[in-house]
Short mmCIF file of C-alpha atoms and ligand atoms in Angstrom, two decimals:
data_model
loop_
_atom_site.label_atom_id
_atom_site.label_comp_id
_atom_site.label_asym_id
_atom_site.label_seq_id
_atom_site.Cartn_x
_atom_site.Cartn_y
_atom_site.Cartn_z
CA MET A 1 10.56 22.72 13.37
CA PRO A 2 9.42 20.27 15.92
CA ILE A 3 7.01 17.58 14.54
CA THR A 4 3.38 17.61 16.47
CA ASP A 5 0.39 15.54 16.39
CA VAL A 6 2.56 12.37 16.01
CA PRO A 7 0.02 9.13 16.06
CA THR A 8 0.57 6.88 18.89
CA ILE A 9 0.92 3.19 18.23
CA SER A 10 -0.02 0.03 20.18
CA LEU A 11 -0.19 -3.67 19.88
CA ALA A 12 -3.37 -5.96 20.56
CA THR A 13 -3.93 -9.41 19.97
CA SER A 14 -7.41 -8.61 18.37
CA VAL A 15 -9.09 -5.98 16.34
CA PRO A 16 -10.05 -3.17 18.93
CA ARG A 17 -13.84 -2.39 18.96
CA ASP A 18 -15.24 0.03 16.56
CA PRO A 19 -11.80 1.53 15.12
CA ASP A 20 -12.47 4.47 12.35
CA ALA A 21 -10.66 2.37 9.85
CA LEU A 22 -9.56 -1.08 9.67
CA VAL A 23 -6.32 -2.35 7.27
CA VAL A 24 -6.80 -5.29 6.06
CA GLY A 25 -4.53 -7.27 3.53
CA LEU A 26 -5.01 -8.96 -0.10
CA ALA A 27 -2.44 -11.33 -0.89
CA GLU A 28 -1.25 -13.15 -4.12
CA THR A 29 -1.23 -16.93 -3.68
CA SER A 30 -1.00 -19.79 -6.29
CA GLU A 31 -4.41 -20.44 -5.98
CA GLY A 32 -5.63 -16.69 -6.67
CA ASP A 33 -5.74 -13.55 -3.97
CA VAL A 34 -6.83 -14.11 -0.65
CA LEU A 35 -7.89 -11.71 2.10
CA VAL A 36 -5.44 -11.48 4.95
CA GLY A 37 -6.24 -10.15 8.76
CA LEU A 38 -10.05 -9.93 8.02
CA PRO A 39 -11.86 -10.81 11.32
CA ASP A 40 -14.87 -13.38 10.93
CA GLU A 41 -17.61 -11.10 11.95
CA VAL A 42 -16.49 -8.14 9.69
CA ALA A 43 -16.69 -10.80 6.95
CA LYS A 44 -20.10 -11.73 7.66
CA ALA A 45 -21.24 -8.48 7.92
CA ILE A 46 -19.74 -7.19 4.45
CA ASN A 47 -21.15 -10.29 3.05
CA LYS A 48 -24.55 -9.73 4.17
CA ALA A 49 -24.38 -5.87 3.09
CA PHE A 50 -22.85 -6.66 -0.25
CA GLY A 51 -23.98 -9.86 -1.35
CA THR A 52 -20.42 -11.08 -1.86
CA ASP A 53 -17.20 -11.23 -0.19
CA LEU A 54 -14.71 -8.35 0.47
CA ALA A 55 -12.21 -9.19 -2.16
CA THR A 56 -14.73 -9.11 -4.63
CA VAL A 57 -16.12 -5.80 -3.62
CA ALA A 58 -12.34 -4.38 -3.32
CA GLY A 59 -12.08 -5.85 -6.88
CA ARG A 60 -14.99 -3.71 -8.38
CA LEU A 61 -13.47 -0.83 -6.67
CA GLY A 62 -9.83 -1.15 -8.37
CA GLY A 63 -8.31 -3.12 -5.51
CA SER A 64 -6.05 -5.84 -6.11
CA SER A 65 -3.29 -7.87 -4.46
CA LYS A 66 -0.65 -5.61 -6.22
CA ASN A 67 1.80 -4.30 -3.37
CA GLY A 68 0.60 -1.25 -2.39
CA ARG A 69 -2.81 -1.02 -4.05
CA ALA A 70 -5.21 0.08 -1.56
CA VAL A 71 -8.78 0.90 -1.48
CA VAL A 72 -11.76 1.81 0.78
CA VAL A 73 -15.11 0.02 1.44
CA ALA A 74 -17.84 1.03 3.89
CA GLY A 75 -17.92 -1.43 6.56
CA PRO A 76 -20.10 -2.46 9.34
CA GLY A 77 -21.09 0.61 11.67
CA GLY A 78 -19.41 3.12 9.19
CA ALA A 79 -16.04 2.12 9.76
CA ARG A 80 -13.65 2.32 6.74
CA ILE A 81 -12.27 -1.00 5.50
CA VAL A 82 -9.09 -0.80 3.68
CA VAL A 83 -8.23 -3.38 1.46
CA VAL A 84 -4.27 -3.21 0.57
CA GLY A 85 -2.34 -5.30 -1.67
CA LEU A 86 0.47 -7.16 -0.15
CA GLY A 87 2.13 -8.77 -2.87
CA PRO A 88 3.00 -12.38 -2.93
CA ILE A 89 1.55 -14.00 0.38
CA ASP A 90 5.49 -14.75 1.88
CA VAL A 91 5.75 -11.34 2.74
CA THR A 92 8.91 -9.42 3.52
CA PRO A 93 9.10 -6.75 6.08
CA GLU A 94 9.68 -4.14 3.43
CA GLN A 95 6.46 -5.47 1.79
CA VAL A 96 4.43 -4.81 4.74
CA ARG A 97 6.27 -1.38 5.40
CA ARG A 98 5.18 -0.42 1.85
CA ALA A 99 1.53 -1.62 1.84
CA VAL A 100 0.52 -0.41 5.18
CA GLY A 101 2.28 3.12 4.30
CA SER A 102 0.34 3.37 1.20
CA ALA A 103 -2.76 2.29 3.36
CA VAL A 104 -2.15 4.54 6.01
CA ARG A 105 -1.56 7.62 3.58
CA LEU A 106 -4.77 6.85 1.80
CA VAL A 107 -6.87 7.28 5.59
CA ALA A 108 -4.94 10.12 6.58
CA GLY A 109 -6.22 12.06 3.72
CA LEU A 110 -9.40 11.29 4.27
CA SER A 111 -11.86 13.62 5.93
CA ALA A 112 -13.43 12.72 9.28
CA PRO A 113 -14.92 14.08 12.37
CA SER A 114 -11.90 13.61 14.68
CA ARG A 115 -8.51 12.26 14.76
CA GLN A 116 -9.09 8.86 13.63
CA THR A 117 -8.02 5.20 15.12
CA VAL A 118 -7.01 2.92 12.59
CA ALA A 119 -6.39 -0.73 13.16
CA ILE A 120 -3.83 -2.61 11.16
CA SER A 121 -4.88 -6.38 10.75
CA LEU A 122 -2.45 -7.96 8.72
CA GLU A 123 -1.88 -11.41 10.81
CA THR A 124 1.62 -9.99 11.33
CA VAL A 125 3.64 -12.47 13.59
CA GLU A 126 7.24 -12.25 13.11
CA PRO A 127 9.26 -9.23 14.77
CA GLN A 128 10.87 -7.94 11.76
CA VAL A 129 7.44 -8.12 9.88
CA ILE A 130 5.69 -6.29 12.79
CA LYS A 131 8.57 -3.79 12.77
CA GLY A 132 7.85 -3.39 9.19
CA ALA A 133 4.18 -2.78 9.70
CA ALA A 134 4.64 -0.59 12.63
CA GLU A 135 7.34 1.92 10.59
CA GLY A 136 5.12 1.90 7.56
CA ALA A 137 2.26 3.19 9.49
CA LEU A 138 4.26 5.91 11.10
CA LEU A 139 6.33 6.95 8.12
CA GLY A 140 3.06 6.72 6.01
CA ALA A 141 1.20 9.16 8.55
CA TYR A 142 3.90 11.85 8.12
CA SER A 143 3.58 14.94 5.77
CA TYR A 144 5.28 17.84 5.99
CA ARG A 145 2.61 20.42 7.05
CA ALA A 146 -0.31 18.14 7.25
CA ALA A 147 -3.24 19.33 5.12
CA ALA A 148 -5.21 21.73 7.63
CA ASP A 149 -8.66 20.25 6.66
CA VAL A 150 -8.44 16.65 7.66
CA PRO A 151 -7.66 15.70 11.27
CA GLY A 152 -5.33 12.83 10.13
CA ILE A 153 -4.58 9.78 12.16
CA GLY A 154 -4.40 9.84 16.36
CA GLN A 155 -3.80 6.24 17.08
CA PHE A 156 -2.68 3.15 15.34
CA VAL A 157 -3.59 -0.57 16.98
CA LEU A 158 -1.66 -3.10 15.24
CA VAL A 159 -2.87 -6.54 15.45
CA SER A 160 -0.90 -9.45 16.20
CA ALA A 161 -1.29 -12.80 17.57
CA ASN A 162 2.15 -12.55 18.91
CA ARG A 163 2.21 -11.92 22.64
CA ARG A 164 6.05 -12.87 23.31
CA PRO A 165 8.41 -9.86 24.25
CA ASP A 166 10.26 -9.74 20.75
CA ALA A 167 6.60 -8.23 19.29
CA LYS A 168 6.85 -5.26 21.89
CA GLN A 169 10.77 -4.86 21.32
CA ALA A 170 10.08 -4.72 17.37
CA LEU A 171 7.29 -2.05 18.10
CA ASP A 172 9.43 0.17 20.41
CA LEU A 173 12.37 -0.37 17.67
CA ALA A 174 9.93 0.75 14.92
CA VAL A 175 8.68 3.70 16.63
CA THR A 176 12.20 4.92 17.65
CA THR A 177 13.44 4.51 14.03
CA ALA A 178 10.50 5.98 12.59
CA LYS A 179 10.56 9.12 14.81
CA ALA A 180 14.12 9.57 13.62
CA VAL A 181 13.12 8.99 9.83
CA ASN A 182 10.56 11.71 10.45
CA GLN A 183 12.67 14.00 12.08
CA ALA A 184 15.14 13.88 9.14
CA ARG A 185 12.33 14.36 6.69
CA GLU A 186 11.17 17.45 8.95
CA TRP A 187 14.69 19.21 8.50
CA VAL A 188 15.17 18.59 5.01
CA ASN A 189 11.80 20.07 4.37
CA THR A 190 12.23 23.21 6.54
CA PRO A 191 13.24 25.77 3.83
CA ALA A 192 16.92 27.29 3.60
CA ASN A 193 15.70 30.62 4.93
CA LEU A 194 14.79 29.08 8.16
CA LEU A 195 17.30 26.28 8.36
CA PHE A 196 20.68 27.40 8.02
CA PRO A 197 24.00 26.30 9.64
CA GLU A 198 23.21 28.17 12.93
CA THR A 199 19.74 26.91 13.29
CA PHE A 200 20.48 23.41 12.46
CA ALA A 201 23.07 23.18 14.87
CA ASP A 202 20.96 24.53 17.47
CA ALA A 203 18.33 22.19 16.47
CA ALA A 204 20.89 18.99 16.17
CA ARG A 205 22.03 20.08 19.98
CA ALA A 206 18.49 20.13 21.36
CA THR A 207 17.38 16.79 19.55
CA ALA A 208 20.69 14.87 20.69
CA ARG A 209 20.79 16.39 24.22
CA ALA A 210 17.50 15.32 25.05
CA ALA A 211 18.90 11.69 24.27
CA ARG A 212 21.78 12.33 26.43
CA VAL A 213 24.09 12.75 23.48
CA ASP A 214 27.11 14.95 24.14
CA VAL A 215 27.11 18.15 21.61
CA GLU A 216 30.10 19.99 20.53
CA VAL A 217 29.85 23.00 18.05
CA TRP A 218 32.60 24.86 16.15
CA ASP A 219 31.44 28.18 15.14
CA GLU A 220 33.09 30.03 12.08
CA LYS A 221 35.68 31.47 14.69
CA ALA A 222 36.53 28.06 16.14
CA LEU A 223 36.38 26.77 12.47
CA GLU A 224 39.27 29.31 11.70
CA ARG A 225 41.24 28.75 14.85
CA GLU A 226 41.66 24.84 13.82
CA GLY A 227 42.20 25.34 9.95
CA PHE A 228 38.84 24.10 8.67
CA GLY A 229 39.67 25.21 5.33
CA GLY A 230 37.00 23.26 3.10
CA ILE A 231 33.99 24.13 5.69
CA LEU A 232 35.01 27.68 5.60
CA ALA A 233 35.82 28.28 1.97
CA VAL A 234 32.22 26.85 1.00
CA GLY A 235 30.44 28.62 3.62
CA GLY A 236 32.27 31.73 2.96
CA GLY A 237 29.75 32.99 0.31
CA SER A 238 26.97 33.06 2.64
CA THR A 239 26.27 35.77 5.80
CA ARG A 240 24.94 32.50 7.56
CA LYS A 241 28.35 31.37 8.97
CA PRO A 242 29.13 27.58 8.48
CA ARG A 243 29.24 25.05 11.58
CA LEU A 244 30.51 21.83 12.39
CA VAL A 245 28.73 19.62 14.77
CA LYS A 246 30.06 16.84 16.45
CA LEU A 247 27.57 13.98 18.60
CA ALA A 248 29.12 11.68 20.84
CA TYR A 249 27.64 8.55 22.23
CA ALA A 250 29.68 6.44 24.14
CA PRO A 251 27.85 3.92 26.39
CA ARG A 252 29.87 2.25 29.00
CA GLY A 253 31.02 -1.43 27.69
CA ALA A 254 30.93 -0.57 24.21
CA ARG A 255 33.38 -2.32 22.07
CA PHE A 256 33.07 -0.76 18.51
CA HIS A 257 33.24 2.59 17.80
CA LEU A 258 31.42 3.95 14.54
CA ALA A 259 31.84 7.55 13.30
CA ILE A 260 29.25 8.53 10.95
CA ILE A 261 29.84 12.07 8.91
CA GLY A 262 27.15 13.83 7.13
CA LYS A 263 26.96 16.64 4.41
CA GLY A 264 25.10 19.70 5.90
CA ILE A 265 24.83 22.37 3.10
CA THR A 266 21.67 23.81 4.23
CA PHE A 267 21.23 25.33 0.66
CA ASP A 268 23.34 24.32 -2.49
CA ALA A 269 23.27 27.29 -5.22
CA GLY A 270 26.15 26.09 -6.70
CA GLY A 271 28.18 29.05 -5.67
CA LEU A 272 29.89 30.97 -8.35
CA ASN A 273 29.04 27.89 -10.60
CA LEU A 274 25.66 28.88 -10.17
CA LYS A 275 22.96 25.93 -10.89
CA THR A 276 20.40 26.49 -13.18
CA PRO A 277 16.73 27.33 -11.74
CA ASP A 278 15.51 23.70 -11.96
CA GLY A 279 18.60 22.29 -10.49
CA MET A 280 18.68 24.56 -7.82
CA TYR A 281 15.04 24.57 -6.90
CA THR A 282 15.17 21.38 -4.56
CA MET A 283 18.45 22.11 -3.06
CA LYS A 284 17.24 22.39 0.43
CA THR A 285 17.74 18.80 0.44
CA ASP A 286 21.51 19.14 0.50
CA MET A 287 21.89 18.75 4.27
CA ALA A 288 19.71 15.42 4.22
CA GLY A 289 23.22 13.38 5.22
CA ALA A 290 23.69 15.42 8.24
CA ALA A 291 20.19 15.15 9.07
CA ALA A 292 20.16 11.41 8.79
CA VAL A 293 23.48 11.40 10.82
CA ILE A 294 21.78 13.54 13.52
CA ALA A 295 18.65 11.75 13.76
CA ALA A 296 20.32 8.43 13.54
CA VAL A 297 22.83 9.09 16.66
CA THR A 298 19.90 10.23 18.56
CA ALA A 299 18.00 6.94 18.00
CA ILE A 300 20.83 4.93 18.60
CA ALA A 301 21.23 6.70 21.93
CA GLU A 302 17.73 6.32 22.83
CA LEU A 303 17.58 2.85 21.87
CA GLY A 304 20.66 2.52 24.35
CA LEU A 305 22.75 0.18 21.76
CA ARG A 306 25.81 -1.19 23.12
CA ILE A 307 28.29 0.93 20.49
CA ARG A 308 30.01 3.90 20.65
CA VAL A 309 28.74 6.67 17.93
CA THR A 310 30.26 9.66 17.07
CA GLY A 311 28.20 11.65 14.59
CA TRP A 312 29.94 14.85 12.50
CA ALA A 313 27.48 17.18 10.62
CA ALA A 314 29.40 19.59 8.44
CA MET A 315 27.11 22.54 7.73
CA ALA A 316 27.31 25.21 5.18
CA GLU A 317 25.37 27.30 3.02
CA ASN A 318 26.76 27.06 -0.81
CA LEU A 319 25.96 30.66 -2.37
CA PRO A 320 27.49 33.06 -4.93
CA SER A 321 29.03 36.33 -3.47
CA GLY A 322 31.78 38.85 -3.34
CA SER A 323 32.93 36.46 -0.46
CA ALA A 324 32.33 33.18 -2.40
CA TYR A 325 35.23 30.81 -2.88
CA ARG A 326 36.26 30.81 -6.61
CA PRO A 327 37.20 27.85 -9.44
CA SER A 328 41.05 27.68 -9.22
CA ASP A 329 41.11 28.62 -5.54
CA VAL A 330 43.86 26.58 -3.66
CA LEU A 331 42.10 25.76 -0.17
CA THR A 332 44.16 24.20 3.04
CA MET A 333 42.33 21.49 4.43
CA TYR A 334 41.91 20.45 7.91
CA GLY A 335 45.07 18.47 8.55
CA GLY A 336 47.03 20.14 6.07
CA LYS A 337 46.45 18.97 2.40
CA THR A 338 45.98 21.67 -0.33
CA VAL A 339 43.14 21.21 -2.84
CA GLU A 340 42.53 23.31 -5.85
CA ASN A 341 38.97 23.85 -6.38
CA GLY A 342 37.65 22.74 -9.73
CA ASN A 343 34.11 23.63 -9.71
CA SER A 344 32.49 25.60 -6.60
CA ASP A 345 29.39 23.17 -6.93
CA ALA A 346 31.45 20.56 -6.26
CA GLU A 347 31.12 21.68 -2.42
CA GLY A 348 30.11 18.47 -0.73
CA ARG A 349 33.32 16.90 -0.89
CA LEU A 350 35.10 20.03 0.69
CA VAL A 351 33.11 20.26 3.66
CA MET A 352 32.96 16.42 4.11
CA ALA A 353 37.13 16.16 3.77
CA ASP A 354 37.66 18.44 6.56
CA ALA A 355 35.08 16.42 8.77
CA LEU A 356 36.80 13.18 7.66
CA VAL A 357 40.00 14.17 8.78
CA LYS A 358 38.48 15.29 12.19
CA SER A 359 36.60 12.02 12.79
CA ALA A 360 39.87 9.83 12.14
CA GLU A 361 41.50 11.50 14.83
CA GLU A 362 39.71 9.21 17.33
CA LYS A 363 40.55 6.09 15.39
CA PRO A 364 37.10 4.90 14.99
CA ASN A 365 36.78 1.02 13.97
CA LEU A 366 34.46 2.33 11.00
CA VAL A 367 33.97 5.51 9.43
CA LEU A 368 30.66 6.10 7.19
CA ASP A 369 29.59 9.16 5.45
CA VAL A 370 26.47 10.12 4.03
CA ALA A 371 26.12 12.75 1.40
CA THR A 372 23.81 14.04 -1.37
CA LEU A 373 27.23 14.29 -3.37
CA THR A 374 26.63 13.97 -6.83
CA GLY A 375 24.17 14.49 -9.82
CA ALA A 376 25.94 11.80 -11.49
CA CYS A 377 24.94 9.26 -8.88
CA MET A 378 21.54 9.93 -9.63
CA VAL A 379 22.39 9.61 -13.50
CA ALA A 380 23.60 6.23 -12.76
CA LEU A 381 21.07 4.62 -10.22
CA GLY A 382 18.01 6.95 -10.72
CA GLU A 383 16.12 8.59 -7.75
CA ARG A 384 15.12 5.77 -5.59
CA VAL A 385 18.58 3.88 -5.37
CA ALA A 386 21.43 5.29 -3.22
CA GLY A 387 25.03 4.72 -4.21
CA LEU A 388 27.60 2.92 -2.13
CA MET A 389 31.18 2.84 -2.44
CA ALA A 390 34.08 1.26 -0.26
CA ARG A 391 37.76 0.52 -0.60
CA ASP A 392 37.07 -3.03 0.16
CA ASP A 393 34.09 -5.33 -0.18
CA GLN A 394 33.98 -6.55 3.28
CA THR A 395 32.85 -3.16 4.51
CA ALA A 396 30.65 -2.56 1.57
CA ASP A 397 28.73 -5.84 2.17
CA LEU A 398 28.36 -4.76 6.07
CA VAL A 399 26.43 -1.86 4.71
CA LEU A 400 24.57 -3.51 2.11
CA ASP A 401 23.34 -5.89 4.77
CA ALA A 402 22.25 -3.34 6.76
CA ALA A 403 20.53 -1.43 4.10
CA GLU A 404 18.54 -4.82 3.52
CA ALA A 405 17.67 -5.32 6.96
CA ALA A 406 16.44 -1.86 7.28
CA GLY A 407 14.80 -2.33 3.77
CA GLU A 408 16.46 0.51 1.98
CA GLN A 409 17.83 0.48 -1.83
CA PHE A 410 21.82 0.86 -1.95
CA TRP A 411 23.48 -0.45 -4.91
CA GLN A 412 27.56 -0.76 -4.68
CA LEU A 413 29.67 1.42 -7.23
CA PRO A 414 33.21 1.05 -7.87
CA ILE A 415 35.89 3.57 -6.97
CA PRO A 416 38.06 2.55 -10.18
CA GLU A 417 41.59 2.79 -10.46
CA ASP A 418 41.33 5.45 -12.85
CA ALA A 419 39.45 7.87 -10.73
CA ARG A 420 42.37 9.17 -8.49
CA PRO A 421 44.80 10.19 -11.49
CA LYS A 422 41.76 12.21 -12.87
CA LEU A 423 42.39 14.42 -9.54
CA GLU A 424 46.04 15.63 -10.50
CA SER A 425 46.77 19.21 -9.87
CA LYS A 426 49.33 21.29 -10.90
CA VAL A 427 48.97 23.87 -8.18
CA ALA A 428 47.83 21.63 -4.98
CA ASP A 429 48.01 18.17 -3.81
CA LEU A 430 44.71 17.41 -5.46
CA LYS A 431 42.05 18.62 -7.57
CA SER A 432 38.53 18.60 -6.19
CA THR A 433 36.69 17.45 -9.68
CA GLY A 434 37.80 15.04 -12.47
CA ASP A 435 36.24 15.17 -16.09
CA LYS A 436 32.67 14.77 -17.24
CA TYR A 437 32.70 10.76 -16.79
CA GLY A 438 31.72 9.00 -13.38
CA GLY A 439 31.28 11.73 -11.41
CA ALA A 440 30.07 9.65 -8.24
CA LEU A 441 33.20 7.37 -8.64
CA THR A 442 35.66 10.44 -8.57
CA ALA A 443 33.80 12.26 -6.00
CA ALA A 444 34.38 9.06 -3.66
CA ALA A 445 38.00 8.85 -4.88
CA PHE A 446 38.21 12.19 -3.79
CA LEU A 447 36.62 11.49 -0.30
CA SER A 448 39.07 8.38 -0.04
CA GLU A 449 42.27 10.72 0.22
CA PHE A 450 40.90 12.09 3.58
CA VAL A 451 40.51 8.89 5.30
CA PRO A 452 43.34 6.90 6.70
CA GLU A 453 44.15 3.91 4.33
CA GLU A 454 44.10 1.60 7.15
CA THR A 455 40.45 2.71 8.30
CA PRO A 456 37.53 0.61 6.91
CA TRP A 457 35.26 3.37 5.22
CA ALA A 458 32.15 3.53 3.04
CA HIS A 459 30.44 6.26 1.14
CA LEU A 460 26.81 6.62 0.67
CA ASP A 461 25.75 8.82 -1.92
CA ILE A 462 22.21 9.71 -1.36
CA ALA A 463 21.68 12.31 -3.82
CA GLY A 464 18.72 10.53 -5.48
CA PRO A 465 16.43 8.94 -2.67
CA SER A 466 17.00 12.20 -0.39
CA PHE A 467 14.26 13.90 -1.86
CA ASN A 468 11.04 12.81 -3.57
CA SER A 469 10.22 15.69 -5.99
CA GLY A 470 7.29 13.55 -7.25
CA ALA A 471 4.09 12.41 -5.89
CA PRO A 472 3.90 10.55 -2.64
CA TYR A 473 4.16 6.68 -2.73
CA ASP A 474 4.05 3.64 -0.31
CA TYR A 475 5.59 5.06 3.00
CA THR A 476 7.32 7.76 1.08
CA PRO A 477 5.92 11.57 1.30
CA ALA A 478 6.66 14.34 -0.94
CA GLY A 479 10.02 16.11 -0.31
CA GLY A 480 12.39 14.89 2.27
CA THR A 481 12.51 11.17 2.79
CA GLY A 482 14.90 10.35 5.65
CA SER A 483 16.96 8.26 3.30
CA ALA A 484 19.72 6.38 5.23
CA VAL A 485 18.47 6.89 8.77
CA ARG A 486 16.94 3.23 8.96
CA THR A 487 20.47 1.71 7.38
CA LEU A 488 22.30 3.99 10.04
CA ILE A 489 20.71 2.48 12.71
CA ALA A 490 20.46 -1.05 11.40
CA LEU A 491 24.18 -0.95 10.96
CA ALA A 492 24.78 0.31 14.56
CA HIS A 493 22.46 -2.23 15.48
CA ALA A 494 24.46 -5.10 13.78
CA LEU A 495 27.59 -3.84 15.23
CA ALA A 496 26.63 -3.33 18.67
CA ASN A 497 27.64 -5.85 21.24
N1 LIG B 1 24.58 18.97 -4.01
C1 LIG B 1 24.83 18.76 -5.38
C2 LIG B 1 24.36 17.09 -6.05
C3 LIG B 1 23.00 17.07 -6.05
C4 LIG B 1 22.32 16.86 -7.35
C5 LIG B 1 22.02 16.34 -4.72
C6 LIG B 1 21.19 16.90 -7.71
C7 LIG B 1 20.69 16.37 -5.10
C8 LIG B 1 20.37 16.61 -6.21
C9 LIG B 1 26.25 18.69 -5.56
O1 LIG B 1 26.84 19.63 -4.51
C10 LIG B 1 26.80 18.80 -6.96
O2 LIG B 1 26.60 20.15 -7.06
N2 LIG B 1 27.58 17.95 -7.43
C11 LIG B 1 27.90 18.69 -8.76
C12 LIG B 1 29.36 18.10 -8.98
C13 LIG B 1 30.23 18.47 -10.29
C14 LIG B 1 30.18 20.11 -10.19
C15 LIG B 1 31.52 18.09 -10.23
C16 LIG B 1 27.16 17.36 -9.77
O3 LIG B 1 26.84 16.55 -9.52
O4 LIG B 1 26.65 18.06 -10.65
MN1 LIG B 2 26.74 21.64 -5.20
ZN1 LIG B 3 25.65 19.85 -3.02
#
């Protein structure tokens, strides 16, 4: 489960001598495409060897200024020159993050005699762009069980003319952030026979403690003693018993208390409402919210941000069995509300409800939950955009701004007034499911019932973006993506004093 052989990254004001690969850019301007970051002596050597300039050579190989398009050209002394499209020249941090990610994925997959040194030369100066480039490199270099036949990347050297401390600060922030994202990816990718509530809680404890975060774990007995009826019902069908994990980071002088709650279903078979084979296959990703929360709290503590952050991870495995909870069961949730189970595959909202109620006991200033909650959210927004729901637009905007700064795609969906009436039950305080329409919205309306009305709250549905079941692209690998980690860290950054 630990990630090994992580490449290092450092800043330099000029291209180092003899890198194994040199990444330069090709950007779009009104006067045509221009090369970005190519040192004069390399340009001269290329012109001499090919009789034309690097942009033309790259073009012949299929390269272009299209963002993320990357080709390799043989450079002087056998170095690989990677020409990567940046898109329009007035680059955003996300454009650079994606371009560098593409270039690095290309290099990481090439055979080499030993682990490669990769120089990235893109004329990055602004701290946010430096951060984007560094994150693109470290995120693009990740793959689950990296190919054994190539040595991969040993170190990155990021070339920047910025000698100010803000350059180094941006780099350090990027390193901590990327490490957290890659950790979340690794947990998601770890199959559910190896990562289940007990082992996931152990991993959370080890990771968070190393960052001096206080960790508390409720095992099944403690959950029973305190009446966590949602988590226990969902976890009841598995021999791997459920856990609730609390991570507390409370630095001196912090003025704001942020609570973040993650869905940690280590495998979602659908319970007695069994999923189809295709629908079930990727369901090791159903703990991605909890992975994001644990990774983000750890990173926030490592960064020493002056904000109190409490993370909660509700962990259970949703399997069908003789001890599984049934559709129509009435559950008593933590705090006493009763819920009629409409569908055992709507398990996420039940574990989240318990954790939300628990988290509110500390009266945080803002509650944020992160969950791979509904297929309906994917129907609405596709696989790359996460849903954001809140009861007030101020809270929604706060999170949307953090997502924008982090380079993650979120789109606000409403919690319409007709959602709550769909959850009426004849036998309990409310039912867990509505009708077949607007499933992401009724799920949010359900969760809303478990957050005190006066507490600012936002719900992130990352069902789509948490897992890439297709080919890798930009800095996104196949499998777990680490969705929401960057947004959570950026939000804590924005709220810290
Ligand atoms: N974990 C799923 C949602 C999901 C689907 C995540 C696809 C990632 C990819 C969730 O527990 C679920 O099964 N939701 C149901 C709810 C329904 C039964 C009301 C759904 O979306 O179909
Ligand atoms: Mn489910
Ligand atoms: Zn689920």
